[in-house]
Coordinates of C-alpha atoms in Angstrom, one line a residue:
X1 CA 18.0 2.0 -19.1
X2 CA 16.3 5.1 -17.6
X3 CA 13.7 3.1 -16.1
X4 CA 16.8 1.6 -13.8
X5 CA 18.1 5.3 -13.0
X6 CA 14.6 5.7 -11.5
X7 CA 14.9 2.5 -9.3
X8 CA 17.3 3.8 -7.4
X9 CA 20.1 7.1 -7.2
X10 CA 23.1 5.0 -8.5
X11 CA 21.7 1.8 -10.3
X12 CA 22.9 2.9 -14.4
X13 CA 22.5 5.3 -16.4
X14 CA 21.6 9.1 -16.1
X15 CA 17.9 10.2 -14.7
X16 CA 14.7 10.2 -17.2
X17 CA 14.5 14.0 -18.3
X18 CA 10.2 14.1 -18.2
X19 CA 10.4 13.0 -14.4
X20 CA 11.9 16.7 -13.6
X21 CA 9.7 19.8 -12.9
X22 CA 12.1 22.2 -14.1
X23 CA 14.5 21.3 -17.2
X24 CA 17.9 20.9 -15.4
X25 CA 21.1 23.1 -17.3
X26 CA 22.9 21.4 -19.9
X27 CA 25.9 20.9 -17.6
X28 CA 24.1 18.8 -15.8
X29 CA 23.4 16.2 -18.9
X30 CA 25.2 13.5 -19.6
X31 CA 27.3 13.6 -23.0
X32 CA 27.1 10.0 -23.6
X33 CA 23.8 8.9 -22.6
X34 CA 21.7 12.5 -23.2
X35 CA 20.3 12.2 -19.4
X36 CA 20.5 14.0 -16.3
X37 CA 24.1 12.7 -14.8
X38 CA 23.7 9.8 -12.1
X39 CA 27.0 9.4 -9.6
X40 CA 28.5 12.5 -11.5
X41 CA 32.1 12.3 -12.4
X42 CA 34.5 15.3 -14.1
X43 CA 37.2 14.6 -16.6
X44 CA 40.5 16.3 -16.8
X45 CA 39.2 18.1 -20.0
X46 CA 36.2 19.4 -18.4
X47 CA 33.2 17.5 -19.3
X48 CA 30.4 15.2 -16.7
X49 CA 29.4 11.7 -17.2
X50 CA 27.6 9.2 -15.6
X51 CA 29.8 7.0 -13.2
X52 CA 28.0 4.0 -15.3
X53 CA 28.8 5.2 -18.6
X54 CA 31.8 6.4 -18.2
X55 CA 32.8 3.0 -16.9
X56 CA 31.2 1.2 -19.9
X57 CA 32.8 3.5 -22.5
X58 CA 36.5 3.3 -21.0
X59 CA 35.6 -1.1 -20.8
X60 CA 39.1 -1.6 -18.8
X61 CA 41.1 0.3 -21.4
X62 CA 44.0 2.3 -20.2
X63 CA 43.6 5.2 -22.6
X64 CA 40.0 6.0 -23.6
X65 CA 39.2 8.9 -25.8
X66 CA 36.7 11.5 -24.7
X67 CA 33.0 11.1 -26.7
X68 CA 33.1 15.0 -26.9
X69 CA 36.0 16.4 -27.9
X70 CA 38.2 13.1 -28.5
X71 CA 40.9 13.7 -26.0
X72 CA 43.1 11.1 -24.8
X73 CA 42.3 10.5 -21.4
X74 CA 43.8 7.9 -18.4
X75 CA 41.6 6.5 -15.6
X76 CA 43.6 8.8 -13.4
X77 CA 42.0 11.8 -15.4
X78 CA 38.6 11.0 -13.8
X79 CA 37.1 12.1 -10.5
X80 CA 34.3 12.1 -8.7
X81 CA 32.2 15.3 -9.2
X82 CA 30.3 15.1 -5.3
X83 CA 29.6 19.0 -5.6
X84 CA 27.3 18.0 -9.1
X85 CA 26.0 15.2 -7.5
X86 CA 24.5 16.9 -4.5
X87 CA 22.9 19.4 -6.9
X88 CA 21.2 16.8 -9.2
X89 CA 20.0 15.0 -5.9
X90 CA 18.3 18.2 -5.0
X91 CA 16.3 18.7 -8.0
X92 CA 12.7 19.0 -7.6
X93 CA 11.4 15.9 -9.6
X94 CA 7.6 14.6 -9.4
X95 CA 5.8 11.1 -9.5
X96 CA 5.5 9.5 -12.5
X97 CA 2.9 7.0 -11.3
X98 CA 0.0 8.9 -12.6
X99 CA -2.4 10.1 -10.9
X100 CA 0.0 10.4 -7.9
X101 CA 0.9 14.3 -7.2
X102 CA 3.9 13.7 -5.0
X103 CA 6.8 16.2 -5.2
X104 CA 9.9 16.3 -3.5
X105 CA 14.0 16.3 -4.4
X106 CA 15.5 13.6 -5.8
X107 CA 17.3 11.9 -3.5
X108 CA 14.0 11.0 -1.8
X109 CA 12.0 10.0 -4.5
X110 CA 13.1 5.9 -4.2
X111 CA 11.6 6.3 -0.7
X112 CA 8.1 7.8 -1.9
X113 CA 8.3 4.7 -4.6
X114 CA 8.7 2.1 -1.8
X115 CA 4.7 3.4 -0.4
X116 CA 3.1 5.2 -3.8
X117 CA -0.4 4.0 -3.8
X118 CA -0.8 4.4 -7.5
X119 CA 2.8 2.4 -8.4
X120 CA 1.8 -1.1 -10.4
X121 CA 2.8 -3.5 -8.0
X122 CA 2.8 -7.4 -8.5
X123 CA -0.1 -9.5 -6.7
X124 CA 1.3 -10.6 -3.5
X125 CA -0.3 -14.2 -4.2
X126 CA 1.9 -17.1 -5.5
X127 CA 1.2 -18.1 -9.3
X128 CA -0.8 -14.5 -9.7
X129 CA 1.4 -12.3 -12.3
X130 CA -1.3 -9.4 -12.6
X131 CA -0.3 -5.7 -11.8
X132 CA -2.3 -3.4 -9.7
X133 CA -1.8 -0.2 -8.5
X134 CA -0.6 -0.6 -4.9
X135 CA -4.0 0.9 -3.4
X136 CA -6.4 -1.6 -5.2
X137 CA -4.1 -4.4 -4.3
X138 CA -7.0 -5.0 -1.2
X139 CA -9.5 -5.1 -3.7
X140 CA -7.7 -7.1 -6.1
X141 CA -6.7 -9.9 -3.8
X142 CA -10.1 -10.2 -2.5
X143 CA -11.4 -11.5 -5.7
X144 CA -8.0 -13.1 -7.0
X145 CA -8.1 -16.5 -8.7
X146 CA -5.0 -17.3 -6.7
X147 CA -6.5 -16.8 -3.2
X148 CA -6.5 -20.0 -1.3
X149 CA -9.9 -21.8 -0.4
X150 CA -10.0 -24.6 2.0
X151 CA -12.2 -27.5 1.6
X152 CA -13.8 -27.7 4.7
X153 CA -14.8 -31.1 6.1
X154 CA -10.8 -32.1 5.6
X155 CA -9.1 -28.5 5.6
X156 CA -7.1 -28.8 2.3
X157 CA -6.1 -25.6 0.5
X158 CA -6.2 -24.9 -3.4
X159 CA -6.8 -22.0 -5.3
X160 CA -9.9 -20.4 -6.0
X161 CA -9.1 -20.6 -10.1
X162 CA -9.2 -24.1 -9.6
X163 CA -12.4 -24.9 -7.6
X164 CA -14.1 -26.5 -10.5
X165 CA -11.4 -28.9 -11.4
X166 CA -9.6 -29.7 -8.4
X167 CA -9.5 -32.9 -8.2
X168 CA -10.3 -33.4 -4.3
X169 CA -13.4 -32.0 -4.5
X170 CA -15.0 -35.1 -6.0
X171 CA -12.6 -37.4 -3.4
X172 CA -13.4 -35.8 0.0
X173 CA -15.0 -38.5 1.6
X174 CA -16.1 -36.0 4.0
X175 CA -17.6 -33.6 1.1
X176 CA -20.8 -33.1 0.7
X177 CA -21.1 -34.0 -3.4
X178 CA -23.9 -33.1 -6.0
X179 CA -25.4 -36.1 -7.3
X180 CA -23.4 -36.8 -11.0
X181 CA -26.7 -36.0 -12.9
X182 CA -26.8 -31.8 -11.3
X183 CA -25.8 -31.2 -14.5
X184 CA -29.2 -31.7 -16.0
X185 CA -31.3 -30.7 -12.7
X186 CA -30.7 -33.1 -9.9
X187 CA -30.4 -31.3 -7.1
X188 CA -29.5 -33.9 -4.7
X189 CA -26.0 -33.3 -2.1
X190 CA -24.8 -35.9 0.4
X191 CA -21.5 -37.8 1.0
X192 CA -19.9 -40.5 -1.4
X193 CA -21.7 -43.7 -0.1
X194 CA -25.3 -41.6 -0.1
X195 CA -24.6 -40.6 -3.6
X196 CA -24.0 -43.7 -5.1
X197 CA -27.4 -45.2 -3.0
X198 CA -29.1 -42.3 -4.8
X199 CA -27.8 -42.7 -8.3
X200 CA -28.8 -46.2 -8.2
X201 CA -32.0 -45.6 -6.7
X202 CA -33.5 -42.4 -8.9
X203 CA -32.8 -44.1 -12.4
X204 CA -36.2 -43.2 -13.6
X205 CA -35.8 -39.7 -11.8
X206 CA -32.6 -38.8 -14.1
X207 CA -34.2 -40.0 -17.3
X208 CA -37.3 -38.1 -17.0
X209 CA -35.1 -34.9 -16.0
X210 CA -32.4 -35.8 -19.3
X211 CA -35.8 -35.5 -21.5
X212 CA -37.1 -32.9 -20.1
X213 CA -33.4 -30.9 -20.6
X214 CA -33.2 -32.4 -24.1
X215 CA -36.9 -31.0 -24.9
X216 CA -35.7 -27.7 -23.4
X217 CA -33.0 -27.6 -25.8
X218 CA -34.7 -28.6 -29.1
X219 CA -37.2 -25.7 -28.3
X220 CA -34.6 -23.0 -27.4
X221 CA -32.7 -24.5 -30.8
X222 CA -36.5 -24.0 -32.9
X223 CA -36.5 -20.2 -31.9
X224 CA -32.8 -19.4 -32.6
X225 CA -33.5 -21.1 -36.2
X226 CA -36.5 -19.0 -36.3
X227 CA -34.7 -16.1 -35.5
X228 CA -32.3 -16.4 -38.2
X229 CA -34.9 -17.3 -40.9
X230 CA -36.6 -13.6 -40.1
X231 CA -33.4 -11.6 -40.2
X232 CA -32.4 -13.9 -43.8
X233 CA -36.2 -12.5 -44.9
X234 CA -36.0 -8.6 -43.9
X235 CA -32.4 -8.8 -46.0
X236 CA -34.2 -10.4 -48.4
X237 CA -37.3 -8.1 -48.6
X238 CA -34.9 -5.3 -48.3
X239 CA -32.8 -6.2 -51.0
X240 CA -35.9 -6.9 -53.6
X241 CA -37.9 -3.5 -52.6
X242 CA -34.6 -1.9 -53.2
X243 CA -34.2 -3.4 -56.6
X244 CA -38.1 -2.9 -57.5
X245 CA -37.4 0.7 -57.0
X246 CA -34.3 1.0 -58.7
X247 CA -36.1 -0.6 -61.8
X248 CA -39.1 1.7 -62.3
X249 CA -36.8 4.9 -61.8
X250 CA -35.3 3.4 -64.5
X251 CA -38.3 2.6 -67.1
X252 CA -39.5 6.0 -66.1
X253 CA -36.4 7.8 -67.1
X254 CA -36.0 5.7 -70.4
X255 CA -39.6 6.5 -70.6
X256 CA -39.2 10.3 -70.3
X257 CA -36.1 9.7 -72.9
X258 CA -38.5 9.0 -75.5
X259 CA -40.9 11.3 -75.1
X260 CA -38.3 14.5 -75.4
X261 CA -37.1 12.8 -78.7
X262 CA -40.7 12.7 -80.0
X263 CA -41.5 16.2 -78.7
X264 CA -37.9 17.6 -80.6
X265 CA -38.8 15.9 -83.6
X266 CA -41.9 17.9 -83.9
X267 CA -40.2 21.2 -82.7
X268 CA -38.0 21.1 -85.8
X269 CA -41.2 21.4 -87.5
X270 CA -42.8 23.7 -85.9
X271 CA -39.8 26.3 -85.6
X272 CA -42.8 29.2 -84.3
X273 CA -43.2 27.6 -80.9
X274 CA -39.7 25.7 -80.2
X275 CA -39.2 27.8 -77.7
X276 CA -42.1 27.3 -75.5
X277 CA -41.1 23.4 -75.9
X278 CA -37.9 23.7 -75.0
X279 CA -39.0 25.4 -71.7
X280 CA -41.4 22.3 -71.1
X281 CA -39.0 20.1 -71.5
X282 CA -36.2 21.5 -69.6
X283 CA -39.2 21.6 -66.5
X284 CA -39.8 17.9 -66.8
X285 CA -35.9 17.1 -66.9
X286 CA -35.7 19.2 -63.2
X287 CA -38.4 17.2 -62.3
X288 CA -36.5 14.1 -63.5
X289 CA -33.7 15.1 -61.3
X290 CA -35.2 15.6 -58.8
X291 CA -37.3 12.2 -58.6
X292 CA -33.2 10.9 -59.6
X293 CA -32.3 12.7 -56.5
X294 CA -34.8 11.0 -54.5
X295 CA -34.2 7.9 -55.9
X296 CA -30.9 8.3 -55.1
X297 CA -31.0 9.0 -51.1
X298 CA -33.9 6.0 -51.0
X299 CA -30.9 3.3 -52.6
X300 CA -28.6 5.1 -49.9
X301 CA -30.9 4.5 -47.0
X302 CA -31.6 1.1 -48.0
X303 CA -27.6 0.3 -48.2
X304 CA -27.2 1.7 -44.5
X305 CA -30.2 -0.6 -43.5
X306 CA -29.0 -3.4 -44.9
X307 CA -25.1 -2.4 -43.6
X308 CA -26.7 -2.4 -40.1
X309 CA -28.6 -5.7 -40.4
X310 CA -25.8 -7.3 -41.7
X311 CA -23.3 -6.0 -38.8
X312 CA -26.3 -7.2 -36.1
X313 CA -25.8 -10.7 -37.6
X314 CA -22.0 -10.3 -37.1
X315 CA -22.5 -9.0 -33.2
X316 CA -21.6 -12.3 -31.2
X317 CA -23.7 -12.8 -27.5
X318 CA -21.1 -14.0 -24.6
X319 CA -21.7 -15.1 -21.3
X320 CA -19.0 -12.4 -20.0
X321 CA -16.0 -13.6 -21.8
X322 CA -15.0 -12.7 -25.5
X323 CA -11.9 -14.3 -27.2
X324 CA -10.6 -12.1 -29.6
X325 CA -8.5 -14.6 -32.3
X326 CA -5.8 -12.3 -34.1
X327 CA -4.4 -14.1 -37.3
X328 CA -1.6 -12.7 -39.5
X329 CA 0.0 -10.5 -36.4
X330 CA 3.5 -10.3 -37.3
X331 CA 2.1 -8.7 -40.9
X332 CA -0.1 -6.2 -39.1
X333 CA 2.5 -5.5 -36.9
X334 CA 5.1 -4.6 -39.9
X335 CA 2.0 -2.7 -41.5
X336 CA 1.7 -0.8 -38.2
X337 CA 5.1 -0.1 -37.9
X338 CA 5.3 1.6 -41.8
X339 CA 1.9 3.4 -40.7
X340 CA 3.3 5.6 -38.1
X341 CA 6.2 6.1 -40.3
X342 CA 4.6 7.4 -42.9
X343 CA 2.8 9.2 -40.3
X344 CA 6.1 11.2 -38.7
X345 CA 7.0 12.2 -42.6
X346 CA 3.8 13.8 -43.4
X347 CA 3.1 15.3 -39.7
X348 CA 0.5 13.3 -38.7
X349 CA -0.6 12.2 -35.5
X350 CA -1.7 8.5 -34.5
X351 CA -0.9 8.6 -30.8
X352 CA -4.6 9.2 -29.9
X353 CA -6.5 6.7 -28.6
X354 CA -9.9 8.6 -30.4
X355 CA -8.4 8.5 -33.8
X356 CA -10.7 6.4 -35.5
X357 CA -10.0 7.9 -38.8
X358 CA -6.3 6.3 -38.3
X359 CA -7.0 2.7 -38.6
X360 CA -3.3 1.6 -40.8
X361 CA -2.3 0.9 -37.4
X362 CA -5.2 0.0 -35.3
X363 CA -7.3 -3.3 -35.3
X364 CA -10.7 -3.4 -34.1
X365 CA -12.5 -6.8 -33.1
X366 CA -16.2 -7.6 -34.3
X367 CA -18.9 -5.7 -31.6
X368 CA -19.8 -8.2 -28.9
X369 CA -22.6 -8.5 -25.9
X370 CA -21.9 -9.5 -22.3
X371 CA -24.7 -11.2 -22.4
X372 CA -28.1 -11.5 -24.2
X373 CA -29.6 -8.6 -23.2
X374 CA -26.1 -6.8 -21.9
X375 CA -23.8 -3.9 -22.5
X376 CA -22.5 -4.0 -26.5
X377 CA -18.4 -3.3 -26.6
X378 CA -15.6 -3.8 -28.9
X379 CA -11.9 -3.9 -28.4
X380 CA -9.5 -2.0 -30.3
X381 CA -5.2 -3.4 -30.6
X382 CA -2.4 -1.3 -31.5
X383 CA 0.1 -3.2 -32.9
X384 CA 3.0 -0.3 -32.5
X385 CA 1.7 1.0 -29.8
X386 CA 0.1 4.6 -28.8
X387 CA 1.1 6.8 -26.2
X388 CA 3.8 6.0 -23.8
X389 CA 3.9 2.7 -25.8
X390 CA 4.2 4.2 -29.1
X391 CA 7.2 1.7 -30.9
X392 CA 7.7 -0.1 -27.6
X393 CA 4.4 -1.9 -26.5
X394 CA 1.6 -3.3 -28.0
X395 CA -1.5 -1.0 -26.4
X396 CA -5.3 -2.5 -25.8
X397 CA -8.4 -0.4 -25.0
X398 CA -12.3 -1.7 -25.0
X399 CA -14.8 0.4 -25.5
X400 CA -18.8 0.6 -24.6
X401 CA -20.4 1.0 -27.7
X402 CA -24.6 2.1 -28.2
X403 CA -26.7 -1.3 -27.9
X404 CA -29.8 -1.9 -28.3
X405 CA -30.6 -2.6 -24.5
X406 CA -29.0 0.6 -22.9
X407 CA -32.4 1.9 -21.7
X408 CA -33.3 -1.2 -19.4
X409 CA -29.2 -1.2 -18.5
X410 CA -27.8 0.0 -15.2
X411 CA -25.0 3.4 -15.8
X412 CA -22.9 4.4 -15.3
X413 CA -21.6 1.0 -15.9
X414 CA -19.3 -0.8 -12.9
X415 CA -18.1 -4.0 -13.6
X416 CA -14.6 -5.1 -13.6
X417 CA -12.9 -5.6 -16.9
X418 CA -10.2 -7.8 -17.1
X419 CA -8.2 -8.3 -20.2
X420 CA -5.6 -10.4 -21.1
X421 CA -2.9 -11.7 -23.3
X422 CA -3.3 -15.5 -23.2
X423 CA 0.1 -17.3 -23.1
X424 CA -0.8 -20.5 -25.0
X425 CA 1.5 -22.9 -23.5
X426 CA 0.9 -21.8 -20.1
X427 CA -2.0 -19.9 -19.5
X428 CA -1.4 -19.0 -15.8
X429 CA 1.8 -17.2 -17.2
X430 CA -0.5 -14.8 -19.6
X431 CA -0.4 -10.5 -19.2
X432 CA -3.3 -9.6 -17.3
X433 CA -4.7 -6.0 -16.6
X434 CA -7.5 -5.4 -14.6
X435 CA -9.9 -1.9 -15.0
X436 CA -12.0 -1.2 -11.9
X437 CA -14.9 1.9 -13.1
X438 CA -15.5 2.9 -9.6
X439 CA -11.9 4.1 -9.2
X440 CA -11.8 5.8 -12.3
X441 CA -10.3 9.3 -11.9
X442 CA -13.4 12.1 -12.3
X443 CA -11.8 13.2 -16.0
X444 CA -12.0 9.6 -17.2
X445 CA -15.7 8.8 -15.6
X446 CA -17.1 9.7 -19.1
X447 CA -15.6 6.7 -20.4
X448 CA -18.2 4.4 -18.6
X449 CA -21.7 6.6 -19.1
X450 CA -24.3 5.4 -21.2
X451 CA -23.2 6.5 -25.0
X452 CA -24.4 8.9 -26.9
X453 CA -23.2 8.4 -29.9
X454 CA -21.6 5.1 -31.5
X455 CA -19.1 4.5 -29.0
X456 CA -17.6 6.0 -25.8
X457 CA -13.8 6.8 -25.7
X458 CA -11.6 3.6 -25.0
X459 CA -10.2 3.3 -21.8
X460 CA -7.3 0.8 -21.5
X461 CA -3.5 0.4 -21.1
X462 CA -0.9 2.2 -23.9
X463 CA 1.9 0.1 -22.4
X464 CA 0.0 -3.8 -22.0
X465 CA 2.7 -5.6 -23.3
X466 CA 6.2 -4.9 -24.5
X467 CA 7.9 -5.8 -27.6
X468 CA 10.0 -7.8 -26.1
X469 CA 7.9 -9.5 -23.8
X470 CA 5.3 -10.3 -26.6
X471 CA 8.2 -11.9 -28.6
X472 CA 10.2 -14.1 -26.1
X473 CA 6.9 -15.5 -24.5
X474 CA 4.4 -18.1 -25.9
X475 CA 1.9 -15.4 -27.3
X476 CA 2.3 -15.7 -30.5
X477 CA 2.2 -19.3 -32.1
X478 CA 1.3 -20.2 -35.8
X479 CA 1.4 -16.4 -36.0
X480 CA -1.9 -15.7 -34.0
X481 CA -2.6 -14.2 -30.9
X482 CA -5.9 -14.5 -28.5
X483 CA -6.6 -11.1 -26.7
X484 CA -9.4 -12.0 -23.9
X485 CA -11.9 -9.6 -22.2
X486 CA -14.0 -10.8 -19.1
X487 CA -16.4 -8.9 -17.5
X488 CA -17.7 -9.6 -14.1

């Protein structure tokens, strides 16, 4: 309800406290809904309300008692408090659309709201559901999925989502077509009647082309089949050296075993020179702890080589788009949920988007490539939300993590990133965001350098998605979500 207070002077309950510069005085909070008083009015027995809450607590009744100090009171024992209402109005309140620094009173902060640059406005193109800041909303339209094309021989509109599939682009009979083999390589255009002369007449063209494709595609199979037979070998190698060497640490120690027991044996006989014996022996068991020691890191570094080969089999190549498949939601979001209240008991702190070492409520999808030689990233979901979405909104962030082609990759990087919430009955209808590098304020910038270590920090939205929203939609079905990531 404080969201509608800041549509408007008078449209519910009191004003948000955070959107004030300076704290106002408690006379000027409501007692019924803890906010700044909206449409002030005074009761007989001294205390300020909220026109709206007032209203909603009395709910027609002739005699209401007062939520303070629960004295009878009559609609007749309520006024209008204008003297209140021009001092909240000129309160000094500031823009909440970040990273807008307006300032100004009250009273004219619904006019500043109607031409903020930086409020999240809806695209002004039918069918589009994707917010924007109101200054990228040029930029955003210009590459829209919703922006209308027009076929140009017969001037019919459609939108741009839909030039693939429309169906008149095939039926044109003014259209210039592709011949119905470009999908293996013809590269033959002309209208309907010249197409079908030319489908009939290049038989022998479109077979040798379909073999030449298929042989294409048996070779490009061969190496990725090759390429999976060396990684299975390394792991194998790896795994056998690493066993070798654990082996002969062990005969050597059992080795060394014996020989003590030999050697104490014979010092119990010869009682005049235990002592030097005992010396000996305690150097060759340092030495044997040492070697143990060495041993020891070798089996560690083997474990983290084989941990990372096993992670680069996991690492999935896209063409731009990665489909992140979320089973089991509605348990991670309960286990989310009891996360951050243990969390609040003990003190902690899971609000950060950098707090890896808090992952009872995070999720974190495998580490995928744009493309085969792209940029590696992963995306991270908070189930009970972080930040100004913290038990309200499920939060998203991706993140650029260290691949293995940075150095022949262009940074900082620039793309557009547009992730989404796929309704799966109608995908139209799905939550989209869209994250535009270049307009990235200078303290966020780091976000999109080349990384240093592992990962960068995530940039993303902590309110994607509400609750609500998530729950009265088609989101969720079977109890899995999809969480999409495009990047053009």
């Amino acid at each position: 309800m404080a969201e509608m207070a800041e549509c408007g002077p008078y449209a519910g309950e009191g004003f948000d406290l955070d959107q004030f510069i300076i704290p106002p005085n408690d006379e000027l909070i409501c007692a019924i809904c803890h906010m700044v008083v909206n449409e002030p009015v005074l009761t007989s027995c001294g205390h300020s309300y909220c026109k709206y809450c007032i209203e909603k607590w009395c709910n027609g009744k002739e005699v209401v008692t007062c939520p303070v100090d629960n004295e009878q009171l009559k609609p007749s024992q309520i006024f209008p408090d204008k003297k209140t209402d021009r001092i909240v109005l000129s309160l000094e309140v500031k823009c909440t659309n970040n990273p807008c620094r307006w300032k100004g009173e009250l009273r004219q902060k619904q006019k500043h709201l109607k031409i903020c640059s930086h409020k999240a406005v809806k695209c002004i193109l039918e069918g589009c559901n994707v917010k924007v800041p109101r200054i990228l909303m040029e930029k955003h339209t210009n590459t829209c999925g919703w922006r209308l094309l027009h076929c140009k021989p017969c001037n019919l509109s459609y939108p741009k989502k839909d030039e693939e599939t429309v169906q008149h682009k095939d039926d044109c009979p003014l259209a210039f077509l592709p011949c119905r083999f470009s999908e293996i390589g013809c590269t033959f255009k002309g209208r309907e009647s010249a197409r079908d002369e030319h489908c009939e007449s290049a038989v022998q063209t479109h077979l040798h082309i379909a073999c030449e494709t298929i042989r294409d595609n048996k070779e490009q199979i061969s190496d990725l089949h090759k390429e999976l037979d060396k990684v299975r070998q390394e792991l194998q190698t790896k795994s056998c050296d690493h066993m070798k060497e654990v082996n002969a640490i062990r005969e050597k120690h059992d080795e060394a075993i014996r020989d003590n027991k030999g050697q104490i044996e014979a010092l119990s006989k010869e009682h005049g020179i235990a002592s030097n014996t005992i010396h000996e022996n305690k150097e060759q068991l340092d030495t044997l702890k040492k070697e143990l020691g060495i041993a020891s890191e070798t089996i560690r570094k083997n474990r983290d080589q084989i941990a990372k080969l096993s992670t680069a089999c996991k690492t999935q190549y896209t063409d731009g788009t990665f489909v992140w498949r979320i089973c089991n939601y509605k348990d991670k979001y309960k286990k989310a949920v009891a996360f951050a209240t243990n969390q609040e008991v003990k003190g902690g702190n899971s609000d950060s988007d950098d707090d890896i070492s808090m992952a009872g409520d995070i999720m974190v999808s495998l580490p995928f490539y744009t493309s085969r030689y792209g940029y590696k990233m992963r995306l991270k979901a908070y189930p009970n939300g972080y930040g100004d979405g913290k038990g309200t909104h499920l939060s998203l962030s991706i993140r650029i993590m260290k691949g293995e082609y940075d150095a022949i990759l262009e940074w900082p990087f620039r793309r557009k990133i547009t992730l989404s919430l796929i309704n799966q009955s109608e995908q139209w209808r799905s939550e989209t965001v869209e994250i535009y590098p270049d307009d990235a304020t200078p303290d966020k910038k780091h976000k999109f350098e080349r990384p240093i270590e592992n990962e960068n920090v995530g940039c993303g939205y902590s309110c994607f998605i509400s609750h609500m929203e998530l729950n009265s939609g088609d989101y969720i079905k079977d109890d899995v979500i999809f969480i999409e990531a495009v990047i053009t």
